[in-house]
Coordinates of C-alpha atoms in Angstrom, one line a residue:
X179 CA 107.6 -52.6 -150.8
X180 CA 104.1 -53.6 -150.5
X181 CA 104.4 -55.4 -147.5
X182 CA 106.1 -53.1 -145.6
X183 CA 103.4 -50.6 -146.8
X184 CA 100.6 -53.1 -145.5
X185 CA 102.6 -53.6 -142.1
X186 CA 103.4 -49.4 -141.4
X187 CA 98.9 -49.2 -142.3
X188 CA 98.3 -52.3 -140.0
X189 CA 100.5 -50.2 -137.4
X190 CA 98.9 -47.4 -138.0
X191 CA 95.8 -48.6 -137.6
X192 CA 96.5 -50.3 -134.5
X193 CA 97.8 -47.2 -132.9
X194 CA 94.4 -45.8 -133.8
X195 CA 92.6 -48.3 -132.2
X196 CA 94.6 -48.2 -129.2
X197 CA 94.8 -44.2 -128.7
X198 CA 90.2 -44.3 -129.1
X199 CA 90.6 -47.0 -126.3
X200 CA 92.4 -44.7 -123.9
X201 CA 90.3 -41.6 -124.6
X202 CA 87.2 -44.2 -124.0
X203 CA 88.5 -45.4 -121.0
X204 CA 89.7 -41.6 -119.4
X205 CA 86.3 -40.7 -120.2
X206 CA 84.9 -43.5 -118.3
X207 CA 87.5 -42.7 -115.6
X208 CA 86.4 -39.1 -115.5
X209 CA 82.6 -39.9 -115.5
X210 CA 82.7 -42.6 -112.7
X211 CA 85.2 -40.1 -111.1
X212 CA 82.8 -37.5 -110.3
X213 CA 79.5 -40.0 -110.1
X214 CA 81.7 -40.8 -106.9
X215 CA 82.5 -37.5 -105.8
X216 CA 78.5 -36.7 -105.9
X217 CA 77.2 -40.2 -104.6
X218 CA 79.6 -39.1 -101.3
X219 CA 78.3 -35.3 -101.3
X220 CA 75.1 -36.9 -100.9
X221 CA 75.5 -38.9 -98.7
X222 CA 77.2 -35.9 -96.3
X223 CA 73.9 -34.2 -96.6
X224 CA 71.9 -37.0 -95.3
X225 CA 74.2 -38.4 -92.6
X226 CA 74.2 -34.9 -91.8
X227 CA 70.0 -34.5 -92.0
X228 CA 69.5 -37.4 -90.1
X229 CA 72.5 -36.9 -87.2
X230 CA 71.4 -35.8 -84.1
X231 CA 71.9 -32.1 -82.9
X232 CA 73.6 -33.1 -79.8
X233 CA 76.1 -30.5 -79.8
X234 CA 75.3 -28.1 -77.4
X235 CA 77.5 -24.9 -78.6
X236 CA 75.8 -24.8 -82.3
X237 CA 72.4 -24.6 -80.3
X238 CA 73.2 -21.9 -78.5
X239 CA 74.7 -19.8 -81.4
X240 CA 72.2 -20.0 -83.3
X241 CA 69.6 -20.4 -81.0
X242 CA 69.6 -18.3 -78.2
X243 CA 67.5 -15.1 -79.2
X244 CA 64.9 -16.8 -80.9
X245 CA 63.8 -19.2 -78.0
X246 CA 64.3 -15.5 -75.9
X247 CA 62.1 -13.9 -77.8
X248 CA 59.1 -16.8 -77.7
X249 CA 56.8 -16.1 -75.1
X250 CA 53.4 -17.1 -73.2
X251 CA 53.0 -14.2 -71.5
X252 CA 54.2 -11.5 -69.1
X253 CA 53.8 -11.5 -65.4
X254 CA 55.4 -10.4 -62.0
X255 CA 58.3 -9.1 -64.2
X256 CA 58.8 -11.9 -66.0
X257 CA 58.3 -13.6 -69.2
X258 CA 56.8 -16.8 -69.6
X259 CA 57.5 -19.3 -71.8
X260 CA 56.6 -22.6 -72.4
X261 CA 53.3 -23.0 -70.9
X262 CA 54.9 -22.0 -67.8
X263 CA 57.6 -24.4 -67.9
X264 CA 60.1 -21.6 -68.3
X265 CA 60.6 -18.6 -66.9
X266 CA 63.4 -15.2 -67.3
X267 CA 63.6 -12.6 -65.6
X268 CA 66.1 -9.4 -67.4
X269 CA 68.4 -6.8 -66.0
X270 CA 69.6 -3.9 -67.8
X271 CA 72.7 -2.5 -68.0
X272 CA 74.0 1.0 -69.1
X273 CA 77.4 1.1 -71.2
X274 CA 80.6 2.7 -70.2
X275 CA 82.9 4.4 -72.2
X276 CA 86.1 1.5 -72.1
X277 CA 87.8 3.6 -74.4
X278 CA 88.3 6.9 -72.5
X279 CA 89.4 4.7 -69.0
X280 CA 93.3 5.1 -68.2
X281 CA 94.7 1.6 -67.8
X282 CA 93.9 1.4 -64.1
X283 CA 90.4 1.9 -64.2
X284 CA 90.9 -1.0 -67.7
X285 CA 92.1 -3.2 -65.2
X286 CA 89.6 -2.8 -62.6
X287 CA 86.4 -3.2 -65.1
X288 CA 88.4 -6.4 -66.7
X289 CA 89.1 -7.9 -62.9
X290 CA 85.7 -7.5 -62.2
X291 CA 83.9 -8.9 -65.3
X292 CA 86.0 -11.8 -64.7
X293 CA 84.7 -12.3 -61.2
X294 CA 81.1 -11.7 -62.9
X295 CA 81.6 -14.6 -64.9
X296 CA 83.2 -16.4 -61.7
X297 CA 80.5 -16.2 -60.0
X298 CA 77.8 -17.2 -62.1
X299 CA 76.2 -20.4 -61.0
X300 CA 73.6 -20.6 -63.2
X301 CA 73.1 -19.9 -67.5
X302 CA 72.9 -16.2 -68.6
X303 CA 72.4 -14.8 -72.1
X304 CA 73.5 -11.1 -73.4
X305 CA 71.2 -9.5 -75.5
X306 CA 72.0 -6.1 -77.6
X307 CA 69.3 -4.1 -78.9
X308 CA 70.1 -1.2 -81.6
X309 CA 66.9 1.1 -81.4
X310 CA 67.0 4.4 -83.2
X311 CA 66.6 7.5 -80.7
X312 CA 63.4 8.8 -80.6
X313 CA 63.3 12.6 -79.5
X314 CA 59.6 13.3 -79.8
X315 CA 59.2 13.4 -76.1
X316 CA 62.1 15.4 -75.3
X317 CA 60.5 17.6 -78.1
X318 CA 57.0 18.1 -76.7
X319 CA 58.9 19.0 -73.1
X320 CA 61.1 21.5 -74.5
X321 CA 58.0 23.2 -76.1
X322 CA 56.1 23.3 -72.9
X323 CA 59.1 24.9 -71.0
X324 CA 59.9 27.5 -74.1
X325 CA 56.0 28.4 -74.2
X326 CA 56.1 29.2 -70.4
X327 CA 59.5 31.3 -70.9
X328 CA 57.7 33.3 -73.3
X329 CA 54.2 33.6 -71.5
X330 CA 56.8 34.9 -68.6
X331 CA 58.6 37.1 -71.2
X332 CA 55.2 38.9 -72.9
X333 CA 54.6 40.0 -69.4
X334 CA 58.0 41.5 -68.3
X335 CA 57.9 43.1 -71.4
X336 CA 54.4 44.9 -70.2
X337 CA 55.6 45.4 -67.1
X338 CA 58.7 47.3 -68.1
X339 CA 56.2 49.7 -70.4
X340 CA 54.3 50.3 -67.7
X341 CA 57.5 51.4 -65.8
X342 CA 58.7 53.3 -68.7
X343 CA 54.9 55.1 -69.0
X344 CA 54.6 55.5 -65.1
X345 CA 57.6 57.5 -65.0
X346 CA 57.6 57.4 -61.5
X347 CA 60.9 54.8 -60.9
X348 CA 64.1 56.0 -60.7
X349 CA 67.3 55.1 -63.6
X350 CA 68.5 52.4 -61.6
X351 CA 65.3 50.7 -61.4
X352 CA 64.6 50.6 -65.1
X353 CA 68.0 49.3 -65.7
X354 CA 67.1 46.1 -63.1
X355 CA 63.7 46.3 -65.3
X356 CA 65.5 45.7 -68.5
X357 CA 68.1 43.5 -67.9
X358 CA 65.4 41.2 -66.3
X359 CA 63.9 41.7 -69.6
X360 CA 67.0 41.1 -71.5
X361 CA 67.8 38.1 -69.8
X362 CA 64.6 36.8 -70.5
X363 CA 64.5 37.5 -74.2
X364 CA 68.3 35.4 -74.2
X365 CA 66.8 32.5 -72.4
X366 CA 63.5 32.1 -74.6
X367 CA 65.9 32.5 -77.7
X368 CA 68.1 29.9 -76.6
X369 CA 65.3 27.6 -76.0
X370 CA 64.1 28.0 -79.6
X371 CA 67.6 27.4 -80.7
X372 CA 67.4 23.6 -78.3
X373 CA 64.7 23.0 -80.1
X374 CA 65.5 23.3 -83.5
X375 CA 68.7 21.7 -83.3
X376 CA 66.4 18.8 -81.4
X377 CA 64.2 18.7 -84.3
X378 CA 67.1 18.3 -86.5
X379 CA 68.8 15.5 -85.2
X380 CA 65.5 13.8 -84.8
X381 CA 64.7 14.1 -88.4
X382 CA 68.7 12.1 -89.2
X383 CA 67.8 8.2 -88.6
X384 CA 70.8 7.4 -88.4
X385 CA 71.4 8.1 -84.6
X386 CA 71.0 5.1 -83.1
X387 CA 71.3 3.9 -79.7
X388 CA 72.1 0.7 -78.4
X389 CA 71.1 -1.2 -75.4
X390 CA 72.5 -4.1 -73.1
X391 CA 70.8 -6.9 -71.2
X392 CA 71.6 -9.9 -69.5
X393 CA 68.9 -12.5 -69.8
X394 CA 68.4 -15.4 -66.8
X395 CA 66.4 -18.3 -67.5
X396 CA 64.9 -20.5 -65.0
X397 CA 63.5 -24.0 -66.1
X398 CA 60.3 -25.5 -63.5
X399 CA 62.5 -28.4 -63.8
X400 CA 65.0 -27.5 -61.9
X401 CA 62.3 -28.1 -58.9
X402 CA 62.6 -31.6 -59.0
X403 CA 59.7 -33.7 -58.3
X404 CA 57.5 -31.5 -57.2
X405 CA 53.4 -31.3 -56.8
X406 CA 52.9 -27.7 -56.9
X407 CA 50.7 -26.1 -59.3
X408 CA 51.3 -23.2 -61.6
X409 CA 51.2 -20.3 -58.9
X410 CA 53.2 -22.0 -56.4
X411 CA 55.7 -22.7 -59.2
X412 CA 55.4 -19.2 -60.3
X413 CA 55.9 -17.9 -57.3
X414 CA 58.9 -20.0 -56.5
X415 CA 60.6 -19.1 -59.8
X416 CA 60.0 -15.5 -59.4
X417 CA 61.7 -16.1 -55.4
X418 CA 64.8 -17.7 -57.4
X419 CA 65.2 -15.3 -60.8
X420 CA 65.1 -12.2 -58.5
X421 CA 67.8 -13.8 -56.3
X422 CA 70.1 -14.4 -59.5
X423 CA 69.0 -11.3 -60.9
X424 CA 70.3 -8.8 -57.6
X425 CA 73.2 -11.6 -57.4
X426 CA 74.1 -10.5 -61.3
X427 CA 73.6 -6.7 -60.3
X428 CA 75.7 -6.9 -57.6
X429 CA 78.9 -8.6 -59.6
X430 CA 78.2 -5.9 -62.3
X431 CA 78.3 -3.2 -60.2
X432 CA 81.9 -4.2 -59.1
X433 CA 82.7 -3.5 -63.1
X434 CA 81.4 0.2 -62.6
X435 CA 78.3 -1.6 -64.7
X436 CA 74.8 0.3 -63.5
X437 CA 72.4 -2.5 -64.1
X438 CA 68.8 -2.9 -62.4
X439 CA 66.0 -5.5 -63.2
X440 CA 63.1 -4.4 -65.6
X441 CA 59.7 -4.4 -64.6
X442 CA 56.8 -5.6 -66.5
X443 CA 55.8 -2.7 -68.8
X444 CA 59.8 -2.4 -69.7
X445 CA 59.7 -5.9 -70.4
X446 CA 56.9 -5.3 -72.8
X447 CA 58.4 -2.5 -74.8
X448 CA 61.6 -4.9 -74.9
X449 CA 59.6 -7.4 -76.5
X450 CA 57.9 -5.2 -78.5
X451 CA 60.6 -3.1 -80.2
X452 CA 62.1 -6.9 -80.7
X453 CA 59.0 -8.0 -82.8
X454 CA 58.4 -4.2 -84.6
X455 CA 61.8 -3.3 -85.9
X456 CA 60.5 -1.0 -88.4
X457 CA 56.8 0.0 -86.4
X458 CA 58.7 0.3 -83.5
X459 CA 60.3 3.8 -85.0
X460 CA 57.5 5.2 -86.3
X461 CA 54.6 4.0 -84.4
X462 CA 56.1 3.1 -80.6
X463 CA 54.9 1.3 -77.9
X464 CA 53.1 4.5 -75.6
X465 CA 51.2 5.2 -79.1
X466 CA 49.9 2.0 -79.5
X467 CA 48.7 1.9 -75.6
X468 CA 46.9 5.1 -76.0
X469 CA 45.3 4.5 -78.9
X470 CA 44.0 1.3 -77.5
X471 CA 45.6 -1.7 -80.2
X472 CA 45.3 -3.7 -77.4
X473 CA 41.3 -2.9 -77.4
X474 CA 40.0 -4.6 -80.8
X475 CA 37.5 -6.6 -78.8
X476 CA 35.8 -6.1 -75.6
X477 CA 33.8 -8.9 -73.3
X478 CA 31.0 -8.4 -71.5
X479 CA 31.7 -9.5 -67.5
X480 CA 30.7 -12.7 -66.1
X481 CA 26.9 -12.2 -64.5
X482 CA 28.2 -13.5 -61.4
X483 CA 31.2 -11.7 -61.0
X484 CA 28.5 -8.3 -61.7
X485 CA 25.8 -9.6 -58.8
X486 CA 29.1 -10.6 -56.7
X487 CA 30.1 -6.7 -57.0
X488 CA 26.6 -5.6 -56.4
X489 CA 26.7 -7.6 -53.2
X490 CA 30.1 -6.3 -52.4
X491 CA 29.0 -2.8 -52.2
X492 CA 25.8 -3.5 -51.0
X493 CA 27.4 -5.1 -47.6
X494 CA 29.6 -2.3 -47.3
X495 CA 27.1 -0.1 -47.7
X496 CA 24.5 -1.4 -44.7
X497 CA 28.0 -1.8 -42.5
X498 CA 29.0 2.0 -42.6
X499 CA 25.5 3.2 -41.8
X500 CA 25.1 0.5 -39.2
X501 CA 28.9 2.0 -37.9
X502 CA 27.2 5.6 -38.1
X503 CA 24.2 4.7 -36.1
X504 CA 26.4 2.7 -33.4
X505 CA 28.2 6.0 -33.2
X506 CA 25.6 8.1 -32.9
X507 CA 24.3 6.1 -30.1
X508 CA 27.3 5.9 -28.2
X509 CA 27.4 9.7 -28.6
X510 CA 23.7 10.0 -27.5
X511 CA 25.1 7.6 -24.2
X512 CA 27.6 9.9 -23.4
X513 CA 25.6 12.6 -23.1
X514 CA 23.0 11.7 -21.8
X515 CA 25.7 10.8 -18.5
X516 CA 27.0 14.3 -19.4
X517 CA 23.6 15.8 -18.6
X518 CA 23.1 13.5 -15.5
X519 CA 25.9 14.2 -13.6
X520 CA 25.5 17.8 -14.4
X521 CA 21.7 17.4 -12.4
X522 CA 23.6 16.0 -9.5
X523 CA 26.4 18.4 -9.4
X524 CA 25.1 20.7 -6.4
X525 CA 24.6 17.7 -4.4
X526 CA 27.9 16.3 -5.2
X527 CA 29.1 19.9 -4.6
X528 CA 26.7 20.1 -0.9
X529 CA 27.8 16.7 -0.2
X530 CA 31.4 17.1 -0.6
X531 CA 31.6 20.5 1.4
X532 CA 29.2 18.5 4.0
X533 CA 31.9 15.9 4.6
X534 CA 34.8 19.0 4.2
X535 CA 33.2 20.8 7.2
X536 CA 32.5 18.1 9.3
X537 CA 36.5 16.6 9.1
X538 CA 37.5 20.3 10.2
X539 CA 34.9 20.8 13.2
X540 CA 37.9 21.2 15.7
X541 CA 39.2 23.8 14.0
X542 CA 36.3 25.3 12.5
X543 CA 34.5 24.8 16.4
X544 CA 31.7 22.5 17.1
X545 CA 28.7 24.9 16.8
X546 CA 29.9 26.9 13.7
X547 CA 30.4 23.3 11.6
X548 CA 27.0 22.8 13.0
X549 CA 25.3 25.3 12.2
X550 CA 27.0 25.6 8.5
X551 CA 25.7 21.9 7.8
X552 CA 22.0 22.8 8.6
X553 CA 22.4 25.6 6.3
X554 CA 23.5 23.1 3.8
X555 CA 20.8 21.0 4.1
X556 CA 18.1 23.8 3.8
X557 CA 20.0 25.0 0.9
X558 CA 20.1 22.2 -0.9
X559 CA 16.3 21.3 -0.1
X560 CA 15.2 24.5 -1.9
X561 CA 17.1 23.8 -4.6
X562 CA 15.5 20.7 -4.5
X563 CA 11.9 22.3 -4.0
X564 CA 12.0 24.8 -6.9
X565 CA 13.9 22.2 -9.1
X566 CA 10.8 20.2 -8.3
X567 CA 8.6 22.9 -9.3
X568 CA 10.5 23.2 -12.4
X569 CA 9.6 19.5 -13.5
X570 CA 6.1 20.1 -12.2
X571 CA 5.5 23.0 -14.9
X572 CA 7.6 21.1 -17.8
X573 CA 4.7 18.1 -17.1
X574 CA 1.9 20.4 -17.2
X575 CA 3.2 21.6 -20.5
X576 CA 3.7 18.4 -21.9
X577 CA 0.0 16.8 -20.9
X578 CA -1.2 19.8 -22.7
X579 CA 0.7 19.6 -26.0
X580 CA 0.1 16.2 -26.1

């Protein structure tokens, strides 16, 4: 009996020892199990660190707006990024209601947006901007136009007194009188009513609006080898955006899209509203112009450039007096001919009826055109005598002022 007691607590035992070995070695299992599983996380995050972005969709997802929205600089409507080394150039495009089309006109704007994106030869980016509707301007207009309605209605109102007073217009004329008054007094109320309903939905921030635009880059690269320098360069990319850009209007259009390309000041406000979300609502672009943010710091002009202007308008000052003078001379020329040949007019006039008489002597008869030319002549040599005279007497007077 002992022994079999001693061999069951040897077993025992034994079966101790051996289940503590498998929990130690499940727990060793477990531990270099998941040392494993992190070593290999790890190593994901480096391999992926260190990898190379070469795939070209991720960079464009994620991307896109940001390098859009760094710029150098706007100019010839278009921004500039880059140090010149890029350029885009950005057409607008209005929404249209899809959801109202019938399936015709469905078809029509799918078949063309696919021939849109047919067409394109060259990268394009789409760009939505939610802003929130701003009504402020549309306010200030209505007022102006509801303050002239009632300027207009205070004085029909005093006219149509006066009628009333005069008693001297018929019935028929103080009805015209005060339905004119009436219709008046309807039309200034409605206008009241715009613009407290305007008022209202200006005060709700929750209208929002949203716009659509289709960004084209265009990469100095795509010159080549070239040697021009930053205009030409300029120049040339401006030549080749706005031929994309019309190119992209165009296709649109065939969509029922109306699109056009934005200038520089729209181009500003784009960029703008992009940078000041929440200023942008509040405090937009027109109010920052006029209250001069843009004028922190002001620079005295170059010294040169000033004497360069002075010199500018000095030479176009000495050329239009020395233009008056030359016309005044040629003026003085003129007349001075004007006041000769008016000297030699009678003997012009003698000469001419001289050389009239003697052509017609035949029929006139030799003796008469004879006769009429020595009349002529002794005419003409009093005139010339007391004309004479005349100059005689204006000498006279002159030797004795002088």
């Amino acid at each position: 009996m002992d022994s079999i007691k001693l061999l069951t607590m040897i077993l025992m035992i034994i079966l101790g020892i051996m289940i503590m070995l498998l929990i130690v070695l499940g727990i060793v299992f477990m531990t270099s199990k998941m040392n494993k599983k992190e070593e290999e996380e790890k190593k994901d995050v480096q391999n992926n660190n260190k990898a190379p972005k070469s795939k070209k969709f991720k960079e464009y997802r994620t991307a896109s707006v940001l390098d859009f929205m760094e710029f150098d600089t706007v100019i010839d409507n278009m921004i500039s990024q880059k140090d010149g080394k890029r350029y885009i150039m950005v057409v607008e495009c209005q929404g249209i209601n899809y959801d109202l089309m019938s399936e015709v006109e469905k078809n029509s704007v799918e078949e063309g947006f696919l021939q849109f994106l047919n067409t394109l030869r060259h990268p394009v980016q789409i760009y939505t901007q939610t802003r929130t509707i701003n009504l402020e301007n549309s306010i200030q207009t209505y007022k102006e136009k509801v303050k002239e309605i009632e300027n207009a209605l205070e004085k029909q109102e005093t006219k149509y007194k006066q009628m009333i007073k005069s008693e001297s217009y018929t019935q028929e004329q103080l009805n015209r009188a005060y339905f004119e008054l009436t219709k008046q007094k309807n039309l200034y109320e409605y206008g009241k009513d715009i613009i407290y309903s305007t008022e209202k939905m200006s005060s709700n921030k929750n209208v929002l609006n949203k716009k659509y635009y289709v960004v084209i880059p265009y990469f100095v690269e795509e010159l080549g080898d070239n040697s021009f320098d930053k205009e030409e360069q300029r120049s040339l990319a401006f030549s080749e955006l706005y031929t994309r850009a019309q190119s992209v209007v165009r296709t649109l259009a065939v969509c029922g899209i109306n699109s056009r390309i934005m200038d520089s000041n729209e181009l500003v406000e784009l960029l703008y509203v992009a940078y000041n979300r929440d200023e942008a609502e509040v405090y937009g672009l027109e109010k920052a112009l006029k209250a001069g943010y843009d004028e922190l710091y002001s620079t005295a002009p170059d010294v040169v450039d000033k004497q360069m202007r002075a010199l500018d308008k000095q030479i176009e000052d000495q050329a239009l007096e020395l233009a008056q003078q030359k016309v005044t001379e040629a003026r003085t020329e003129k007349q001075k001919a004007l006041q000769e040949k008016r000297l030699k007019e009678r003997d012009l006039i003698g000469e001419l009826a001289e050389l009239m008489i003697s052509e017609n002597a035949q029929l006139i008869g030799e003796d008469i055109a004879v006769d009429a030319i020595e009349k002529l002549k002794e005419e003409t040599k009093e005139e010339g005598g007391k004309g004479s005279g005349k100059e005689k007497q204006k000498r006279t007077r002159k030797t004795k002022t002088a």
